[in-house]
mmCIF file of C-alpha atoms in Angstrom:
data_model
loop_
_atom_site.group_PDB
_atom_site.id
_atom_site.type_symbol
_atom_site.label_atom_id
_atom_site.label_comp_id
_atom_site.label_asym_id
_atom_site.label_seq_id
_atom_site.Cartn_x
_atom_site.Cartn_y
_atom_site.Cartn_z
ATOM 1 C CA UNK A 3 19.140 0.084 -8.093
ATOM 2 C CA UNK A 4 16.017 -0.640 -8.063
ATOM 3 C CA UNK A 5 13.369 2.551 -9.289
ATOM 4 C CA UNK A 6 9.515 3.267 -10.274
ATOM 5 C CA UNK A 7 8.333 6.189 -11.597
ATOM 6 C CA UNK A 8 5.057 7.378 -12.845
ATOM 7 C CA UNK A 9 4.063 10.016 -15.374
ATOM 8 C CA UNK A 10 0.941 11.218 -16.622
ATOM 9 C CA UNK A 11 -1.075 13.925 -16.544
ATOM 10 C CA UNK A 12 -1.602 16.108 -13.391
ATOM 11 C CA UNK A 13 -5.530 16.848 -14.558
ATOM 12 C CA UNK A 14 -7.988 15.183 -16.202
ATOM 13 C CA UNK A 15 -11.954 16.509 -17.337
ATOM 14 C CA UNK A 16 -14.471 14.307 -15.223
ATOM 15 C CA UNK A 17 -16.317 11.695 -17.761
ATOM 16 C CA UNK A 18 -12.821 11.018 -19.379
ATOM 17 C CA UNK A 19 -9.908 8.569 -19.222
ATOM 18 C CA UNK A 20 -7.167 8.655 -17.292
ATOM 19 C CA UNK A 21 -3.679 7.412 -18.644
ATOM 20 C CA UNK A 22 -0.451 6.747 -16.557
ATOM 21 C CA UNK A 23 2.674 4.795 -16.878
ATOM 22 C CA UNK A 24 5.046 3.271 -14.597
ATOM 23 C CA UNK A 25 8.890 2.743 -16.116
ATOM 24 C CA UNK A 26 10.711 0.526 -14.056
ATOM 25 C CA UNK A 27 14.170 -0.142 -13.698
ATOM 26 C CA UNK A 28 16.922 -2.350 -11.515
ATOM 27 C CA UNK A 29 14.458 -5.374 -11.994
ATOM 28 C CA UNK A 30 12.729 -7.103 -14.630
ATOM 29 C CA UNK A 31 8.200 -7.002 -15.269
ATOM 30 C CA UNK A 32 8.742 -10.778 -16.051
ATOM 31 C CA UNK A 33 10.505 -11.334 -12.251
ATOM 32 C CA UNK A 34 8.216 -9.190 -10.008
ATOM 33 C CA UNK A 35 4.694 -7.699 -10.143
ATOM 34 C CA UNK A 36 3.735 -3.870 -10.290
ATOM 35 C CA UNK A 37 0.845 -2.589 -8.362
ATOM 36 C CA UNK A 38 -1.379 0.480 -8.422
ATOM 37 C CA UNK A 39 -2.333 1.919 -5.296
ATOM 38 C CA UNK A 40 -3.677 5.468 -5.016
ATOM 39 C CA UNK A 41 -4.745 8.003 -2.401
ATOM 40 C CA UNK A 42 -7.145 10.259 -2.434
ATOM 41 C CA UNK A 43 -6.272 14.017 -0.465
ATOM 42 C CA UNK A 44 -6.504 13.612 3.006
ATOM 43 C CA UNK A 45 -7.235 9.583 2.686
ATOM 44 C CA UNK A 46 -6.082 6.110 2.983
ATOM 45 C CA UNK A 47 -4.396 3.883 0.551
ATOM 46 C CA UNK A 48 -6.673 1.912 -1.499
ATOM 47 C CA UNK A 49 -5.141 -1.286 -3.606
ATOM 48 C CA UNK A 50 -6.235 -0.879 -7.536
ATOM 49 C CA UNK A 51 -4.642 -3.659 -8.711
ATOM 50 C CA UNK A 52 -1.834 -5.631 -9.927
ATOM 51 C CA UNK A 53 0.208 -7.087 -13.129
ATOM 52 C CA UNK A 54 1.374 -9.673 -12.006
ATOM 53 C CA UNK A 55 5.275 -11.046 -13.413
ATOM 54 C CA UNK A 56 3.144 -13.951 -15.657
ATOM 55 C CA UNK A 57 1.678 -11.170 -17.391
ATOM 56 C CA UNK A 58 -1.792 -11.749 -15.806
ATOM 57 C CA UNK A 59 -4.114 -8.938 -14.072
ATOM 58 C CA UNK A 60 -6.010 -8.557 -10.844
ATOM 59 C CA UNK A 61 -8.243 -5.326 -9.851
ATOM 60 C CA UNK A 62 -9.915 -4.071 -7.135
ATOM 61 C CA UNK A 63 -13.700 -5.026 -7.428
ATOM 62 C CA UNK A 64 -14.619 -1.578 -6.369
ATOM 63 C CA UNK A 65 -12.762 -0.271 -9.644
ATOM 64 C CA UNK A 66 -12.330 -3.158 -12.363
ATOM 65 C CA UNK A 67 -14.963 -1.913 -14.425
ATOM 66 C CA UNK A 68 -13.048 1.001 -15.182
ATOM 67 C CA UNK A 69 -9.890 -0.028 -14.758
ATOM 68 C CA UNK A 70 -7.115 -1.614 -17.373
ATOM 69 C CA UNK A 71 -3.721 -2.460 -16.214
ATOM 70 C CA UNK A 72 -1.395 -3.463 -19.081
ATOM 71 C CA UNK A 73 2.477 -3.853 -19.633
ATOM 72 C CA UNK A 74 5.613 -2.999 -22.372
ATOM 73 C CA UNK A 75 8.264 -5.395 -21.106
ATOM 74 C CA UNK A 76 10.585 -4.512 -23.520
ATOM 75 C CA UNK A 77 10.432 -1.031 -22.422
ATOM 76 C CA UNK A 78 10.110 -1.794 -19.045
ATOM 77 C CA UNK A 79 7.006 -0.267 -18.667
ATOM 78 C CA UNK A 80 3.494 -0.823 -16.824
ATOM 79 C CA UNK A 81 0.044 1.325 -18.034
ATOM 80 C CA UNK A 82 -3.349 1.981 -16.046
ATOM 81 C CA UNK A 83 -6.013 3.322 -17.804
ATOM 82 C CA UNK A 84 -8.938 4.239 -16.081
ATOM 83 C CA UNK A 85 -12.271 5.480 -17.880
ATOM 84 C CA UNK A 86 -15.191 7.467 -16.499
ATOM 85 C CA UNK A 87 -13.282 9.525 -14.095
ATOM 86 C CA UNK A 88 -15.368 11.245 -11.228
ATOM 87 C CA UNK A 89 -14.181 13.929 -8.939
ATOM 88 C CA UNK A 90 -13.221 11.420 -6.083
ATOM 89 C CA UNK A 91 -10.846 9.776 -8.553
ATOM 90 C CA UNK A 92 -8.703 12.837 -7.401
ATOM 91 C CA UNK A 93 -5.671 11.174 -5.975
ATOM 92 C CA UNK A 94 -2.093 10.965 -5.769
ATOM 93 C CA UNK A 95 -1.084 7.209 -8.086
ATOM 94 C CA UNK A 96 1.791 5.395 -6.906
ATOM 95 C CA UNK A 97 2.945 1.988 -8.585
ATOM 96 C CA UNK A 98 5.000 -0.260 -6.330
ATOM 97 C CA UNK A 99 6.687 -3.708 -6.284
ATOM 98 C CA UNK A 100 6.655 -6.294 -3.867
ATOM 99 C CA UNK A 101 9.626 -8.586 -2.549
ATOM 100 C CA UNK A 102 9.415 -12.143 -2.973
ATOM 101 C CA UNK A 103 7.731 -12.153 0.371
ATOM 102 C CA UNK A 104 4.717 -10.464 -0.456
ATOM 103 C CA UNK A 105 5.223 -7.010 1.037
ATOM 104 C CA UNK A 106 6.273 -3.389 -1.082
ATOM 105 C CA UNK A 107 9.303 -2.621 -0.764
ATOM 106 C CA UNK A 108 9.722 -0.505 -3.582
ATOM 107 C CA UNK A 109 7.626 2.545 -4.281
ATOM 108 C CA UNK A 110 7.634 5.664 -6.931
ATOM 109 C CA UNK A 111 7.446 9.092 -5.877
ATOM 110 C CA UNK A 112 3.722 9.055 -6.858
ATOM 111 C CA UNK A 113 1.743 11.388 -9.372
ATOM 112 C CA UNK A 114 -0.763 13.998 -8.409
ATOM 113 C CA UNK A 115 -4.522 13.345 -11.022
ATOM 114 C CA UNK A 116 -6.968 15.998 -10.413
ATOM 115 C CA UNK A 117 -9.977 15.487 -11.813
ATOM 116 C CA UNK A 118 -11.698 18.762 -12.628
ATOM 117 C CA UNK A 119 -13.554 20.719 -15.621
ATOM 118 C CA UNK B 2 -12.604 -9.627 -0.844
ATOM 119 C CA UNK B 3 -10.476 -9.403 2.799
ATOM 120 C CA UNK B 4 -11.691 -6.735 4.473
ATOM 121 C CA UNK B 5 -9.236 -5.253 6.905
ATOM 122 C CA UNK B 6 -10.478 -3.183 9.569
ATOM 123 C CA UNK B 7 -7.985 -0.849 11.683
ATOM 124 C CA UNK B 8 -10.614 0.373 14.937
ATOM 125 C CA UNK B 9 -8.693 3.622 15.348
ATOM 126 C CA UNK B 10 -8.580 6.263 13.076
ATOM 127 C CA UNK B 11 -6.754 8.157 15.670
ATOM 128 C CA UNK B 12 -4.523 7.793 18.418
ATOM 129 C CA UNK B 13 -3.377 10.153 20.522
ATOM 130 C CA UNK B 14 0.208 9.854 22.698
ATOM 131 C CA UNK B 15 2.712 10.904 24.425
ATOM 132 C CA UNK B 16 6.509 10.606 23.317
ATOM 133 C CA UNK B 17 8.318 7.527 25.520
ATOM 134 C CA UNK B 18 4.646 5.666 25.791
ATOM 135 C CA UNK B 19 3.927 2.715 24.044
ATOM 136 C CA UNK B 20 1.279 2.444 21.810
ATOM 137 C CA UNK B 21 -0.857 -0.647 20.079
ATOM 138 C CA UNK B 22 -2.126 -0.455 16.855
ATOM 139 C CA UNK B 23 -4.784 -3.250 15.787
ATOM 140 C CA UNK B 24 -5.855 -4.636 12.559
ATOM 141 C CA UNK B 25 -8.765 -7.359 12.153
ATOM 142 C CA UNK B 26 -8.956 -9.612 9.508
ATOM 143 C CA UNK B 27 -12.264 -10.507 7.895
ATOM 144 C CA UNK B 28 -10.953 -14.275 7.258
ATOM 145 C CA UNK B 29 -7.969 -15.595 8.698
ATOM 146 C CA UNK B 30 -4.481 -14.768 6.627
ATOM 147 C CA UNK B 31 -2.664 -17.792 7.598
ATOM 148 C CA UNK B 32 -1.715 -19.562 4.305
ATOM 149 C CA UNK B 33 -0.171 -23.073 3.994
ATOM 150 C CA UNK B 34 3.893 -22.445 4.480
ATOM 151 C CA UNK B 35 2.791 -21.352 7.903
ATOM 152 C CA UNK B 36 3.179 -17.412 7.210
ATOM 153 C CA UNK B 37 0.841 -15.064 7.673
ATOM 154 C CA UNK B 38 0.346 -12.466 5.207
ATOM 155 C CA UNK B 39 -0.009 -9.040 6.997
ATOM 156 C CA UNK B 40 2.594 -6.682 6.798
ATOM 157 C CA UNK B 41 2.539 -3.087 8.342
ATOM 158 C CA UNK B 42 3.271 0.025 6.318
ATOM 159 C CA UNK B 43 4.088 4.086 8.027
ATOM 160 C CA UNK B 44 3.432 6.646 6.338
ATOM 161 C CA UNK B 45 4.864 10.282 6.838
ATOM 162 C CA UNK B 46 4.175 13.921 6.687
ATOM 163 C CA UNK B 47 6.237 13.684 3.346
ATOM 164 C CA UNK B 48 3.942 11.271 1.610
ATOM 165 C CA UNK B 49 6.652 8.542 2.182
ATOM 166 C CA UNK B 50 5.529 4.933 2.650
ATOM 167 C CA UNK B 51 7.811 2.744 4.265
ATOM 168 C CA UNK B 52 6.922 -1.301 5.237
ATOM 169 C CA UNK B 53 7.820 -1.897 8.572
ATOM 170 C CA UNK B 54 6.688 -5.215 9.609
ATOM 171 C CA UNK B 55 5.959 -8.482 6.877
ATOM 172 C CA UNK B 56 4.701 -12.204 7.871
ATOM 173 C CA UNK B 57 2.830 -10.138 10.841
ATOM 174 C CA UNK B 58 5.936 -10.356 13.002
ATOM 175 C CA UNK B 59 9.342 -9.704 10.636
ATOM 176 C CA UNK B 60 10.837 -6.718 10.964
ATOM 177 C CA UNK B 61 12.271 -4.915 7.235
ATOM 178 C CA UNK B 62 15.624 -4.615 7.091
ATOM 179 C CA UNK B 63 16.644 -1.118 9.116
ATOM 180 C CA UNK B 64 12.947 -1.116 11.263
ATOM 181 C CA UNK B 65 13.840 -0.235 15.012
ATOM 182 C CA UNK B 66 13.312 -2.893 17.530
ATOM 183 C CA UNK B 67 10.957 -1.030 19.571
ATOM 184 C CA UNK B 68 8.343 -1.705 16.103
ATOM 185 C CA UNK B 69 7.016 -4.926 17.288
ATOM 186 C CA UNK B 70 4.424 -6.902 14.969
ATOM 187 C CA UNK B 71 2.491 -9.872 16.599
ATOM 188 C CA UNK B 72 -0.948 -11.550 16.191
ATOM 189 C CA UNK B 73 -2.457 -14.481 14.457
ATOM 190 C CA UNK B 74 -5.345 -15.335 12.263
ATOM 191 C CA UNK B 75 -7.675 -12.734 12.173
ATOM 192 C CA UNK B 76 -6.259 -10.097 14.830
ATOM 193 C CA UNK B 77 -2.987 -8.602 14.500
ATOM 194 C CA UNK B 78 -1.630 -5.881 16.394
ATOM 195 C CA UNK B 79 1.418 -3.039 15.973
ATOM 196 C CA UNK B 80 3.145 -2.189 18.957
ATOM 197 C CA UNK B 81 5.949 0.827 19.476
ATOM 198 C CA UNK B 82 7.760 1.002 22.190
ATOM 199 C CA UNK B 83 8.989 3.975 23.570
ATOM 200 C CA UNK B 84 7.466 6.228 20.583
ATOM 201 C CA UNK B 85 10.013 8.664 19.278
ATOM 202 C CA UNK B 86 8.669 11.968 17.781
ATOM 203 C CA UNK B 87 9.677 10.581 14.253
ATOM 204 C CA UNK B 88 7.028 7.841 14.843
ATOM 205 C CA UNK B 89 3.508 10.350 14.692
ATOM 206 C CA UNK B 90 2.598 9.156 11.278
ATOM 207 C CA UNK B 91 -0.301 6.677 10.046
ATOM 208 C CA UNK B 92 0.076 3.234 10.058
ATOM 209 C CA UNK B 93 -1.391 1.356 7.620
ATOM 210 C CA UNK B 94 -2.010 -2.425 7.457
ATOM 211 C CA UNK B 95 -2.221 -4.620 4.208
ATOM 212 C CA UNK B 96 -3.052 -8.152 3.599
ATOM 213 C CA UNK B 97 -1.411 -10.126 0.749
ATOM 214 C CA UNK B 98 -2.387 -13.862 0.942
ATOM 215 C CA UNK B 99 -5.313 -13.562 -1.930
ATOM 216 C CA UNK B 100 -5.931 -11.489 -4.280
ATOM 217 C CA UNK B 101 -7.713 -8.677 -4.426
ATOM 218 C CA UNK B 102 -5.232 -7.102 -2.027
ATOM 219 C CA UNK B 103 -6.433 -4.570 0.624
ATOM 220 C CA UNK B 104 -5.245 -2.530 2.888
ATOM 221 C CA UNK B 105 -6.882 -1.075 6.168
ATOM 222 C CA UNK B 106 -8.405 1.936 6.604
ATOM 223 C CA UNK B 107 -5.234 3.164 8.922
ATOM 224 C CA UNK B 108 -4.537 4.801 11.874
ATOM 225 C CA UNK B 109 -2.637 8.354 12.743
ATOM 226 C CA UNK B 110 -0.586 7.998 15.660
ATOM 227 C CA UNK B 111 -0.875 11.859 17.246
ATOM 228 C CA UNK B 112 0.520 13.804 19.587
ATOM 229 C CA UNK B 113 -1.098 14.278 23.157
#
């Protein structure tokens, strides 16, 4: 069965970095691509970015001077790290893997970052 | 970057109407095998996000017929058919054919 789950932590101070991981499992990193997508309260989805399966990265413009995406395959695992959090980084993060024909099929259960001091 | 655009933020229906949803395309999202890369996404009360629609027009496996996904190019449209009350949720579209990804603003279908 295929799952994703995130984990990290529920509030971060603004100026500082924010940390989460994704732990797959049912499928392989080296197969199929994980992306970020968060959503701010009361907001659409916005795309963050993307490891892809080759091991290569791709970010949103808006974001990819903050933002790190980086992967454990042997532990099945996929990192963001994002620096220089503001207030409207407050989201909920979801990673998510697409089929073979470019859609998600596959999302976690998403994790709630507020940013706050 | 694509830049998807969905008009409507809101949309506001009755249950048993039908009901368009539209999403433009700042280039087109035809790629070379002939597919176009738009898929539709609803999202629910509970946060959950479930694709609907890939290749602008295939339905994901379980998707009711009366979710119907056409359009070409740049313009691409959701259509429901006889809207159920389990249908008022947003609709979100997203465009995969190059990289950065991005999805459209969406739209919340509501009741009337």
């Amino acid at each position: 069965e295929v799952q994703l789950k995130e984990s990290g932590p529920g509030l971060v101070q603004p100026s500082q970095t924010l940390s989460l991981t994704c732990t797959v499992s049912g499928f392989s990193l080296t197969d199929y691509s994980v992306h970020w997508v968060r959503q701010p309260p009361g907001k659409g989805l916005e795309w963050m970015g993307v490891m892809w399966s080759g091991g290569s990265t791709a970010y949103n413009s808006a974001l990819k001077s903050r933002l790190s995406i980086s992967r454990d395959t042997s532990k099945s695992q996929v990192f963001l790290k994002m620096n220089s959090l503001q207030t409207e980084d407050t989201a909920i993060y979801y990673c998510t893997r697409p089929t073979g024909s470019n859609y998600f099929d596959y999302w976690g259960q998403g994790v709630m970052v507020t940013v706050s001091s | 970057q694509i830049m998807l655009t969905q008009q409507a933020e809101s949309l506001w229906i009755s249950p048993g109407e039908r009901v368009s949803i539209t999403c433009r395309a700042s280039q087109s999202l035809l790629y070379t095998d002939g597919k176009h890369y738009l898929s539709w996404y609803q999202q629910t009360p509970g946060q959950t996000t479930k694709a609907l629609i890939y290749h602008a027009s295939v339905r994901t496996d379980g998707v009711p017929t009366r979710f119907i996904g056409s359009g070409s190019g740049t313009e691409f449209t959701l259509s429901i058919e006889h809207v159920q009350p389990e249908d008022f949720a947003i609709y979100y579209c997203l465009q995969t054919l190059k990289s950065p990804w991005t999805f459209g603003g969406g739209t919340k279908l509501e009741l009337k």
